[in-house]
Amino acid sequence: LTLLGACSLFAYHLWYTRRVSWKEMHRRGLSLTASIVLVMTLGMLLWVRMLDFLWPLLLILLAQVLSLYPPIAKETAHVLLPRWALLRKYTLGVLLLVLTVNTAKTFYSFSTVNAENALSHFTDPLKNIPEKSRVLNVDWDLFPSLFSARPDLLYARGMDPSYDYLSDPDSIRFFAAVRNPSEETDWNVWLTELIQHIPSDYLALWRAEKRRNMIETLNQNKSLEHVGMSDRIIVYKILPSTEQSAQDSV
């Protein structure tokens, strides 16, 4: 929004002060870039990941606007901002305040030991897993924490769960079953079929009250070996017999 606002403001100021006409902007390619940006912005209403493509285009559009008349940013600031805000010492003071507050918040987040943000809740259950092992993180949102704790492991799911459909469309139903666990689900059958679709060495998932029945069932499954557990996650080793039987049933 900041980039989009800056592009719009500078372009309007150039036109309003008659330094550059709309015709000149069109001739310099701003119309094409602005049209693509508009389509991408509307596309975000349907797919939020469109932002990954939008912000580079906004940088290009901003560069195009500034190239028309480089002093436009300074002139616009003098018109819109009060005089005291343009003094360097106030600008540096505000910047220092923002950096101090954000640094303090980050330090507090890393130093606290509650279950929400302590990295040890993820490093300890994974510490005995050999490097390059295949970890089936049933919950896709586990990936950032697991990767931060053990970047040397290979994870089945990444930051974008929509890629699950591309790799194996049938696997979607297994992940959906975990998201909304039902007492009627046979978790032993679920495990066997899941490993058949995604062969792995280890299984990792969030701990939650609604998954108590599921976790109790998995704890009794002889095809799994408990590796580690914390307040946040539980990790199992998938015994070779499980993976082999799943492959034999293909």
PDB file of C-alpha atoms in Angstrom, residues 138-139 172-182 206 210-211 214:
ATOM      1  CA  VAL A 138       1.416 -33.127   8.386  1.00  0.00           C
ATOM      2  CA  ASP A 139       0.642 -29.482   9.174  1.00  0.00           C
ATOM      3  CA  ILE A 172      -5.300 -33.433   0.263  1.00  0.00           C
ATOM      4  CA  ARG A 173      -7.884 -35.608   2.015  1.00  0.00           C
ATOM      5  CA  PHE A 174      -5.325 -36.881   4.536  1.00  0.00           C
ATOM      6  CA  PHE A 175      -4.268 -33.379   5.532  1.00  0.00           C
ATOM      7  CA  ALA A 176      -7.899 -32.251   5.706  1.00  0.00           C
ATOM      8  CA  ALA A 177      -8.654 -35.114   8.093  1.00  0.00           C
ATOM      9  CA  VAL A 178      -5.966 -33.870  10.481  1.00  0.00           C
ATOM     10  CA  ARG A 179      -7.141 -30.267  10.283  1.00  0.00           C
ATOM     11  CA  ASN A 180     -10.619 -31.298  11.458  1.00  0.00           C
ATOM     12  CA  PRO A 181     -10.173 -34.621  13.264  1.00  0.00           C
ATOM     13  CA  SER A 182     -13.187 -36.856  13.691  1.00  0.00           C
ATOM     14  CA  TRP A 206       1.072 -30.091  16.097  1.00  0.00           C
ATOM     15  CA  LYS A 210      -8.822 -31.811  19.521  1.00  0.00           C
ATOM     16  CA  ARG A 211      -6.183 -34.336  18.397  1.00  0.00           C
ATOM     17  CA  MET A 214      -5.565 -39.242  17.160  1.00  0.00           C
TER      18      MET A 214
END
